[in-house]
CSV table of C-alpha atoms and ligand atoms in Angstrom, one decimal:
chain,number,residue,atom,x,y,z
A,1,UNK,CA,0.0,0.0,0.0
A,2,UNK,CA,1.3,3.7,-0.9
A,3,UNK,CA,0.5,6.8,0.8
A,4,UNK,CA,0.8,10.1,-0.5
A,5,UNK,CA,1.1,13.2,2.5
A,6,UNK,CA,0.7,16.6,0.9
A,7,UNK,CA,2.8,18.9,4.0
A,8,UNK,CA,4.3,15.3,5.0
A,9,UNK,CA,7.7,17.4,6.2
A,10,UNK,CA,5.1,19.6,8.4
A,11,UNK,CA,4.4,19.8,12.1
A,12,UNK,CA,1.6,16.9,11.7
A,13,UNK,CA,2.2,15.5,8.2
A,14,UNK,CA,5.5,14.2,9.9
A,15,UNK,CA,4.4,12.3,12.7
A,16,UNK,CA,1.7,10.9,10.5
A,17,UNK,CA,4.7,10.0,8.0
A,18,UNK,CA,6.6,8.5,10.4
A,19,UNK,CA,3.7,6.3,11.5
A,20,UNK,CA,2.4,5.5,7.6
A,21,UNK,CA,6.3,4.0,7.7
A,22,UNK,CA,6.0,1.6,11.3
A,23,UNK,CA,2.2,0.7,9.4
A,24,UNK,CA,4.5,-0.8,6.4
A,25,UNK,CA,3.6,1.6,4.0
A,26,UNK,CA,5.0,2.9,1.3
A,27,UNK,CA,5.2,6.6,1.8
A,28,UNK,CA,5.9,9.7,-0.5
A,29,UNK,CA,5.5,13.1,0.6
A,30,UNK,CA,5.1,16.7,-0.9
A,31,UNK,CA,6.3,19.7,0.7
A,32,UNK,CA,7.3,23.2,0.1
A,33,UNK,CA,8.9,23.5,2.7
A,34,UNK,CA,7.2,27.2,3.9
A,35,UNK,CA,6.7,25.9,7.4
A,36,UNK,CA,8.1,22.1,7.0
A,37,UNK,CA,11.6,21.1,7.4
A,38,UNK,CA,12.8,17.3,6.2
A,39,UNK,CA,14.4,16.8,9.5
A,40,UNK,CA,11.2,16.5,11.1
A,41,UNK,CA,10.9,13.0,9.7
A,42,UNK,CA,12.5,10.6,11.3
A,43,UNK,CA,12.4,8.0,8.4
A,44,UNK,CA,13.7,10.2,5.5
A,45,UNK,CA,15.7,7.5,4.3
A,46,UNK,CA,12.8,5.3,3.6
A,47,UNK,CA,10.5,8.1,2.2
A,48,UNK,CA,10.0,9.2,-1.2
A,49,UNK,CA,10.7,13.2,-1.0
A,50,UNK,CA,9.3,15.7,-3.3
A,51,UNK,CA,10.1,19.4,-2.4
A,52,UNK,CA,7.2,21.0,-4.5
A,53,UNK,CA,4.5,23.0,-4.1
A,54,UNK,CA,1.2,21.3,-4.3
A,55,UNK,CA,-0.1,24.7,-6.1
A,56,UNK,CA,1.8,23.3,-9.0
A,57,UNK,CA,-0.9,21.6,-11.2
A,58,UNK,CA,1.4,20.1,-14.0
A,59,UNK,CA,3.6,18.6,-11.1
A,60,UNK,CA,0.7,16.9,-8.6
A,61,UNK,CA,-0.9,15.5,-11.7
A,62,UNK,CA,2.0,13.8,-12.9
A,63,UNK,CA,3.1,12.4,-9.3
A,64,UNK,CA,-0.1,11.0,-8.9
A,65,UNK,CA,-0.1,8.9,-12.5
A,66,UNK,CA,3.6,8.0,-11.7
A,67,UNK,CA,2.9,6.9,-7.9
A,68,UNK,CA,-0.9,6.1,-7.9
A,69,UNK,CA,-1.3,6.4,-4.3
A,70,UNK,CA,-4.1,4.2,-2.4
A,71,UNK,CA,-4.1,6.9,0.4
A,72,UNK,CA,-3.8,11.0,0.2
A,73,UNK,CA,-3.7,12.5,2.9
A,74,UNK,CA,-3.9,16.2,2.4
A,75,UNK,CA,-1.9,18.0,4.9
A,76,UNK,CA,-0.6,20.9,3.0
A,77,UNK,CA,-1.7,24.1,4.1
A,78,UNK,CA,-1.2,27.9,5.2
A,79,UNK,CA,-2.5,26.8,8.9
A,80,UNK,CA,-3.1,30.5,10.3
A,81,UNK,CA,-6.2,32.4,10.7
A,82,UNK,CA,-4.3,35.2,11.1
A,83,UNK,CA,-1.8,34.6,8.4
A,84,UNK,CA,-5.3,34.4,5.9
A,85,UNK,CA,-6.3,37.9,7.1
A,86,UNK,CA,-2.9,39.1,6.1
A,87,UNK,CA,-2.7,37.2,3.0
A,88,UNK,CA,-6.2,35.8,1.8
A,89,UNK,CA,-5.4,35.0,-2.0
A,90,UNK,CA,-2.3,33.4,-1.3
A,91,UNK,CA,-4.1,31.2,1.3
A,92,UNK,CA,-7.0,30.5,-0.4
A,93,UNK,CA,-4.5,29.1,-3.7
A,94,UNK,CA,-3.4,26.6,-1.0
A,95,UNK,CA,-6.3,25.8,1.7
A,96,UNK,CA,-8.4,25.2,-1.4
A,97,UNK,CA,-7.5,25.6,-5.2
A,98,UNK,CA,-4.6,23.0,-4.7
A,99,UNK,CA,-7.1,20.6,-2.9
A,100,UNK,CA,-9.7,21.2,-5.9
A,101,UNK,CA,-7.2,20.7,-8.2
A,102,UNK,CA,-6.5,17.6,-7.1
A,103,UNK,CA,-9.8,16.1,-6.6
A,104,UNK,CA,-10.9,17.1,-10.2
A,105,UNK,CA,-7.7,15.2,-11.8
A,106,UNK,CA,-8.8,12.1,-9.7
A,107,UNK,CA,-12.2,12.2,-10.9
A,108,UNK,CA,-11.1,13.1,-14.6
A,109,UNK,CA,-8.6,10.0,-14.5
A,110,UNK,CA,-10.4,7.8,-12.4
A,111,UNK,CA,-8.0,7.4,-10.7
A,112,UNK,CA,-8.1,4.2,-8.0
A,113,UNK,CA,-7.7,5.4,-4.3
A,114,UNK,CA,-8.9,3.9,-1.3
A,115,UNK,CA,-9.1,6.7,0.7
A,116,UNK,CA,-8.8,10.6,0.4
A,117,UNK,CA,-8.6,13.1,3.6
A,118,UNK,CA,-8.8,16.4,4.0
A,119,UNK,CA,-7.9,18.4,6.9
A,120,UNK,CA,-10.2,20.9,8.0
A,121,UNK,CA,-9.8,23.3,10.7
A,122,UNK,CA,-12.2,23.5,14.0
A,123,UNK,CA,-12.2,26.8,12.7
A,124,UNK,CA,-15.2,26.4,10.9
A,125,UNK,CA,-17.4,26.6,13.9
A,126,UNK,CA,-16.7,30.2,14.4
A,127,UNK,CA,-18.6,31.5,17.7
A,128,UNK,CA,-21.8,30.6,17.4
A,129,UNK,CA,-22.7,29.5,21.7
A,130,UNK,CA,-23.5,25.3,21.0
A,131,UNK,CA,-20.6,23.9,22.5
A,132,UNK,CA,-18.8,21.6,22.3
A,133,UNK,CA,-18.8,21.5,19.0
A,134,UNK,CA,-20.6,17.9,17.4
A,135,UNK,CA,-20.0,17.5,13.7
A,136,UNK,CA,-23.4,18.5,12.6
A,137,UNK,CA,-23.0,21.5,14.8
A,138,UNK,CA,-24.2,24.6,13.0
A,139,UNK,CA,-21.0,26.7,11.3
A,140,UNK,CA,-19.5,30.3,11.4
A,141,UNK,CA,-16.7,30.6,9.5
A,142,UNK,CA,-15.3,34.0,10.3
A,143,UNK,CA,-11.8,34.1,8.0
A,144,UNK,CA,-10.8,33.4,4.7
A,145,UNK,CA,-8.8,30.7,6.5
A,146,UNK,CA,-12.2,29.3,7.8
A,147,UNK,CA,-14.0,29.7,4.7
A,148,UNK,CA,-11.5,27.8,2.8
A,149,UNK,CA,-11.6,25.0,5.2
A,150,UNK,CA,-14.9,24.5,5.3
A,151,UNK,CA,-16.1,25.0,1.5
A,152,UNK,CA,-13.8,22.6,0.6
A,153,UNK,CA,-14.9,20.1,3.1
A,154,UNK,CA,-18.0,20.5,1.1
A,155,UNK,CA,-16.0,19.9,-2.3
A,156,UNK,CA,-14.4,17.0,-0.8
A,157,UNK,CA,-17.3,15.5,0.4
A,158,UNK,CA,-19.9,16.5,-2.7
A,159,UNK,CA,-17.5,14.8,-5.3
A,160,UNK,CA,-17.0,11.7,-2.6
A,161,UNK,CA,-21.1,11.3,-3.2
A,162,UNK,CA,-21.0,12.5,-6.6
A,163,UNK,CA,-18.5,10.3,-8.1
A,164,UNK,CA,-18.2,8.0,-5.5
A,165,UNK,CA,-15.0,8.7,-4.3
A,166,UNK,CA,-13.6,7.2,-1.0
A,167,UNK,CA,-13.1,11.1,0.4
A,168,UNK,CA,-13.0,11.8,4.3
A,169,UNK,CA,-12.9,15.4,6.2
A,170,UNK,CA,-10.9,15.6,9.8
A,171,UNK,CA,-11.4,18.7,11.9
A,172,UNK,CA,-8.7,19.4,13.9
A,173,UNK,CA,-8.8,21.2,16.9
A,174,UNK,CA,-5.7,23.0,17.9
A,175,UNK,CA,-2.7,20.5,17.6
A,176,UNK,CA,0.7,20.8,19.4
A,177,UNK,CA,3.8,18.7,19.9
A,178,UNK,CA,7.4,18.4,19.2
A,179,UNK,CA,8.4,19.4,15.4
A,180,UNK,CA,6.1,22.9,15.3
A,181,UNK,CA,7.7,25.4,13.8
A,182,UNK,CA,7.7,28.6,16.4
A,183,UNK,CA,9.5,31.0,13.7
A,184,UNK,CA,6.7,32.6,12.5
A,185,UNK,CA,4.0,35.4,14.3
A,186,UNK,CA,1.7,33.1,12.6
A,187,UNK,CA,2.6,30.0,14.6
A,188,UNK,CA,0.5,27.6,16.5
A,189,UNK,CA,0.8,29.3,20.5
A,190,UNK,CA,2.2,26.3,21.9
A,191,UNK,CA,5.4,26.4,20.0
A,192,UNK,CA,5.7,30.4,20.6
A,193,UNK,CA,4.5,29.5,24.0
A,194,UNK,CA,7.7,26.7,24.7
A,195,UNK,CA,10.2,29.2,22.4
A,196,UNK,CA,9.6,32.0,25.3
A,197,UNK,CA,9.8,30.2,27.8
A,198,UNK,CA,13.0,28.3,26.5
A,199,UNK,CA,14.9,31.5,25.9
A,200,UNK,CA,13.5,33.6,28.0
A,201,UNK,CA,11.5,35.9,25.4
A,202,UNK,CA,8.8,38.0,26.0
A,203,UNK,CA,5.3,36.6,24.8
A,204,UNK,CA,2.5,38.2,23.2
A,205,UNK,CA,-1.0,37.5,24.9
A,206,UNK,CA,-3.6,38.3,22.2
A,207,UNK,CA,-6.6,39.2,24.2
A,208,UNK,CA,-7.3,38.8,27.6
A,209,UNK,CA,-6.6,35.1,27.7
A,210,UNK,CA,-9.7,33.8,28.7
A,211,UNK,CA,-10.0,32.7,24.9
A,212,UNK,CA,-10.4,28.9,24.9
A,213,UNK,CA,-8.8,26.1,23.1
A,214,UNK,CA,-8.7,22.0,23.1
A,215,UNK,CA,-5.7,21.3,22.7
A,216,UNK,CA,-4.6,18.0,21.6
A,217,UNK,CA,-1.1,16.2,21.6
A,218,UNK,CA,0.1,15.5,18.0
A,219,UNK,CA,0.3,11.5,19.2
A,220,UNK,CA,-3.3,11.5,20.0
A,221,UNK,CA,-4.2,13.4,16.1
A,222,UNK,CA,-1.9,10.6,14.6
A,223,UNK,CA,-3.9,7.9,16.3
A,224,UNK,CA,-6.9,9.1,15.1
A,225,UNK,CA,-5.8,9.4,11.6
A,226,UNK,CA,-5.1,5.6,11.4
A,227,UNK,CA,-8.0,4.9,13.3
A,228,UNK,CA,-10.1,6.9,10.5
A,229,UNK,CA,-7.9,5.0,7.6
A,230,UNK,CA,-8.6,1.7,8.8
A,231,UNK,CA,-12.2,1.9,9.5
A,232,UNK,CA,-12.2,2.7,5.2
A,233,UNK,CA,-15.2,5.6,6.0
A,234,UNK,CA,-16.4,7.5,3.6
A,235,UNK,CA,-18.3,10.6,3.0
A,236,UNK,CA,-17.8,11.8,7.0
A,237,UNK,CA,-16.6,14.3,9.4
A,238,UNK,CA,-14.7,13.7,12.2
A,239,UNK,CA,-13.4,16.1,14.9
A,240,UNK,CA,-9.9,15.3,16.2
A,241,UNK,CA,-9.0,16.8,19.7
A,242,UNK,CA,-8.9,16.1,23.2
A,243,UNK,CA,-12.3,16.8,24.5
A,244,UNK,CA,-11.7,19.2,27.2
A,245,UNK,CA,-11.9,23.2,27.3
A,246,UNK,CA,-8.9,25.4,28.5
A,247,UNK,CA,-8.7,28.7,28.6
A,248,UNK,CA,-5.1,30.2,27.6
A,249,UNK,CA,-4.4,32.2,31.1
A,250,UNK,CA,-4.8,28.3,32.1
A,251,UNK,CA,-2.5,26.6,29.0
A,252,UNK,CA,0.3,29.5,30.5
A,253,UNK,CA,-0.5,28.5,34.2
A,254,UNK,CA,0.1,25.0,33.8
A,255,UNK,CA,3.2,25.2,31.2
A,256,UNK,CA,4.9,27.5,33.7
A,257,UNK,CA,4.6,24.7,36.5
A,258,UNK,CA,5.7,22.5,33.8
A,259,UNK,CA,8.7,24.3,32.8
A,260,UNK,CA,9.4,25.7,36.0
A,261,UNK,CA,9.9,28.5,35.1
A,262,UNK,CA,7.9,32.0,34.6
A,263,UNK,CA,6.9,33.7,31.3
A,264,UNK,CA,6.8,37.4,30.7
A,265,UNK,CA,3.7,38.2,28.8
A,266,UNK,CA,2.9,41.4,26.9
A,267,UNK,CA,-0.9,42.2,26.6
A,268,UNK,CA,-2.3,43.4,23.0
A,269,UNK,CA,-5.2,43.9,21.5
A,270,UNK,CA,-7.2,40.9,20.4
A,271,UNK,CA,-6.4,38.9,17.1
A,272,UNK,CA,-9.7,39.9,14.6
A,273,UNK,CA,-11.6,37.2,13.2
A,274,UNK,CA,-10.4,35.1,16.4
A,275,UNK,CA,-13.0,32.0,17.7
A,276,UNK,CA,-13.5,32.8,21.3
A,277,UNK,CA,-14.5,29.2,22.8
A,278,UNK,CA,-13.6,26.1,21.4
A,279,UNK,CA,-14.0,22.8,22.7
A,280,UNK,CA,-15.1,19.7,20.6
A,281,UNK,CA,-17.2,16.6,21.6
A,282,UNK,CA,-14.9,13.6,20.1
A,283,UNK,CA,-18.0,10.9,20.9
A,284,UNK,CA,-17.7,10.0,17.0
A,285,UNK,CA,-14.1,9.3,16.6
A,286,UNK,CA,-14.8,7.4,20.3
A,287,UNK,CA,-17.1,5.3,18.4
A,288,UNK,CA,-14.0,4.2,15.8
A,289,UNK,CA,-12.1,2.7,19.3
A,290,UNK,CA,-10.2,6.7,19.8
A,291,UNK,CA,-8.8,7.1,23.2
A,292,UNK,CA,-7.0,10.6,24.5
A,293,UNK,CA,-3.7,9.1,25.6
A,294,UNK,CA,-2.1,12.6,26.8
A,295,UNK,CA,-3.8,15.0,29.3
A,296,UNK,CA,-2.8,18.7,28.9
A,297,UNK,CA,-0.3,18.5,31.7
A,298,UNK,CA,1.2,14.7,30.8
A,299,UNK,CA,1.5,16.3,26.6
A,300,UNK,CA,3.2,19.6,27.6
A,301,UNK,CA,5.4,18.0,29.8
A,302,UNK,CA,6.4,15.3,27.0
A,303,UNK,CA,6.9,18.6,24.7
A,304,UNK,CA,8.7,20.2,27.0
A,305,UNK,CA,11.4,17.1,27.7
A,306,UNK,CA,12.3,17.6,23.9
A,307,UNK,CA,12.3,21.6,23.6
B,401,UD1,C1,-5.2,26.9,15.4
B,401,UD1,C2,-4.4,26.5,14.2
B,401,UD1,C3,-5.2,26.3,13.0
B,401,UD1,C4,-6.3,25.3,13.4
B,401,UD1,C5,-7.1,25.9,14.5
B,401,UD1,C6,-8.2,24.9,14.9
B,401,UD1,C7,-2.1,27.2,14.3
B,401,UD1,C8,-1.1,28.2,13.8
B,401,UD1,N1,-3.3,27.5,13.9
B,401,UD1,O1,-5.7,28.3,15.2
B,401,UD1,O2,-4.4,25.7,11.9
B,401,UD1,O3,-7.1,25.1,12.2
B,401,UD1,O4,-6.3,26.1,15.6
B,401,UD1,O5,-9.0,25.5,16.0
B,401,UD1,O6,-1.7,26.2,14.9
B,401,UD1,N2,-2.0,33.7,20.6
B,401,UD1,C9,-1.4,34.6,21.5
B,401,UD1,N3,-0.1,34.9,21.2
B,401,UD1,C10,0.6,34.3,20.2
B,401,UD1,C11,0.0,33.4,19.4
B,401,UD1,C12,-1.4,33.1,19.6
B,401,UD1,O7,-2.0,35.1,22.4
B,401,UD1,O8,1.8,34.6,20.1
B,401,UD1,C13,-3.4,33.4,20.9
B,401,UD1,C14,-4.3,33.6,19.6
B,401,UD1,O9,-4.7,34.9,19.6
B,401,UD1,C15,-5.4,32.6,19.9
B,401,UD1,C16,-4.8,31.5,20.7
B,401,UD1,O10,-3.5,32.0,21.2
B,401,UD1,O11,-6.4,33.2,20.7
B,401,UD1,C17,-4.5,30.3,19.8
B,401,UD1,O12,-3.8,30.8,18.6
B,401,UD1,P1,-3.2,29.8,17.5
B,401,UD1,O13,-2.3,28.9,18.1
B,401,UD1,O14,-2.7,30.7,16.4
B,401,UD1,O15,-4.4,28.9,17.1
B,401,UD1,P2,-5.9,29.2,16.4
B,401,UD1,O16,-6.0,30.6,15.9
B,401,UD1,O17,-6.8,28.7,17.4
């Protein structure tokens, strides 16, 4: 079996690499490296590696005749709300042209997958008060980044019904763990969080802090990937996180105890187009035999080990 992992030298696409690998499988990756870096996976050696961008039409088209991939897993992305505000036609090439593209030259060529995911963003929900957020929950999506997430959930899953294509959507929930790049404003807050407090740099608090996220160790995403390709579903949405609500004054609180060590934060003004509660209910991905393996405190304290 062959996998293909679109941002497979990413923060998650690696760990998911590096597990596709253990599983036996034959594994290429594409990566720009924007935000990736090769040394994030651990197998290299046993990984076919294509530095490319997945914007590039001509290129994905011919990879996918020439590898004919059972599973794509569609990593590749300009993860930042933020980072779409700034720059929302770049982003949108990415978070969805590239995953259009890509979907139409499979349906075009017919060609034989067993399984294609998309990652979506929990981003989608926006603010609306129904929490946690259930699959079916209504949607708010308040950024381009959003947007793109979630209409092309909808490509992905209308053309997995259309054409009967064996497509799949993940929601994650806000992801953290060793091999996330902190070098960019734009970066997930757990890896800016764990920069500062390794070298002692100021940090930025957007807000008040009382924003909430469910945060969920990369270990626990990668098991419910697998979990998702093995159970071959189709034509579904499942929300990948850890279940439980924390507010950022208490993420700081508890990496500070964790660390040992105390953080100087700077107050700003609140990000725009920023969810302010988010929690998910994981009862679905439950159902497919998903257990949270890493509380908040045992997963920053594994991060912090390796910082
Ligand atoms: C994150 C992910 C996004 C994912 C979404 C799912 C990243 C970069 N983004 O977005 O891909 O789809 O979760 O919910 O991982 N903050 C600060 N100071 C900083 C950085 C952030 O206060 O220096 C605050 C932000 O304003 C925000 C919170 O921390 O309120 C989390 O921010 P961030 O890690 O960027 O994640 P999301 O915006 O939730």
């Amino acid at each position: 079996m062959k996998a293909l992992v679109t941002g497979g030298a990413g923060f998650i696409g690696s760990h998911l690499v590096d597990h596709l690998v253990s599983e036996g499988l034959d594994v290429v990756v594409v990566d720009n490296l924007s935000m990736g870096d090769l040394h994030n996976i651990k197998h290299q050696d046993e990984v076919t590696i294509y530095v490319e961008d997945v914007r590039n039409e001509k290129f994905m088209q011919q990879l996918l005749q020439e590898e004919q991939p059972d599973y794509i897993y569609f990593l590749a992305a300009v993860a930042s709300v933020a980072d779409s505000i700034e720059r929302p036609a770049e982003t949108h090439s990415v978070n969805q042209t590239a995953v259009f593209n890509m979907l139409e030259y499979i349906r075009k060529t017919n060609l034989p997958i067993k399984q294609f995911l998309f990652t979506s963003s929990a981003a989608v929900y926006g603010n609306l008060p129904e929490l946690p957020k259930k699959e079916d929950s209504r949607v708010d999506p308040l950024s381009p980044y959003a947007i793109d997430k979630y209409a092309t959930e909808r490509f992905v899953l209308a053309y997995g019904e259309l054409y009967d294509l064996p497509t799949v959507c993940v929601r994650f929930f806000n992801v953290y763990g060793p091999g996330q790049n902190p070098s960019s404003p734009y970066s997930g807050v757990l890896s800016i969080l764990t920069d500062c407090l390794n070298n002692k740099k100021p940090f930025t608090l957007y807000g008040d802090g009382s924003q909430t996220r469910d945060f969920v160790y990369v270990e626990d995403v990668i098991q419910a990937l697998w979990l998702i390709t093995k159970s071959d579903t189709e034509h579904e949405v499942f929300n990948i996180a850890n279940g439980n609500e924390a507010s950022l004054n208490t993420i700081i609180e508890t990496y500070e105890k964790v660390a040992g060590t105390s953080l100087q934060v700077k107050m700003a003004p609140g990000r725009k187009g920023e969810v302010k509660r988010s929690v998910a209910n994981i009862g679905k991905l439950i159902k497919l035999g998903y257990t949270t393996k890493w509380s908040l405190e045992a997963g920053l304290s594994k991060y912090w080990e390796g910082a």
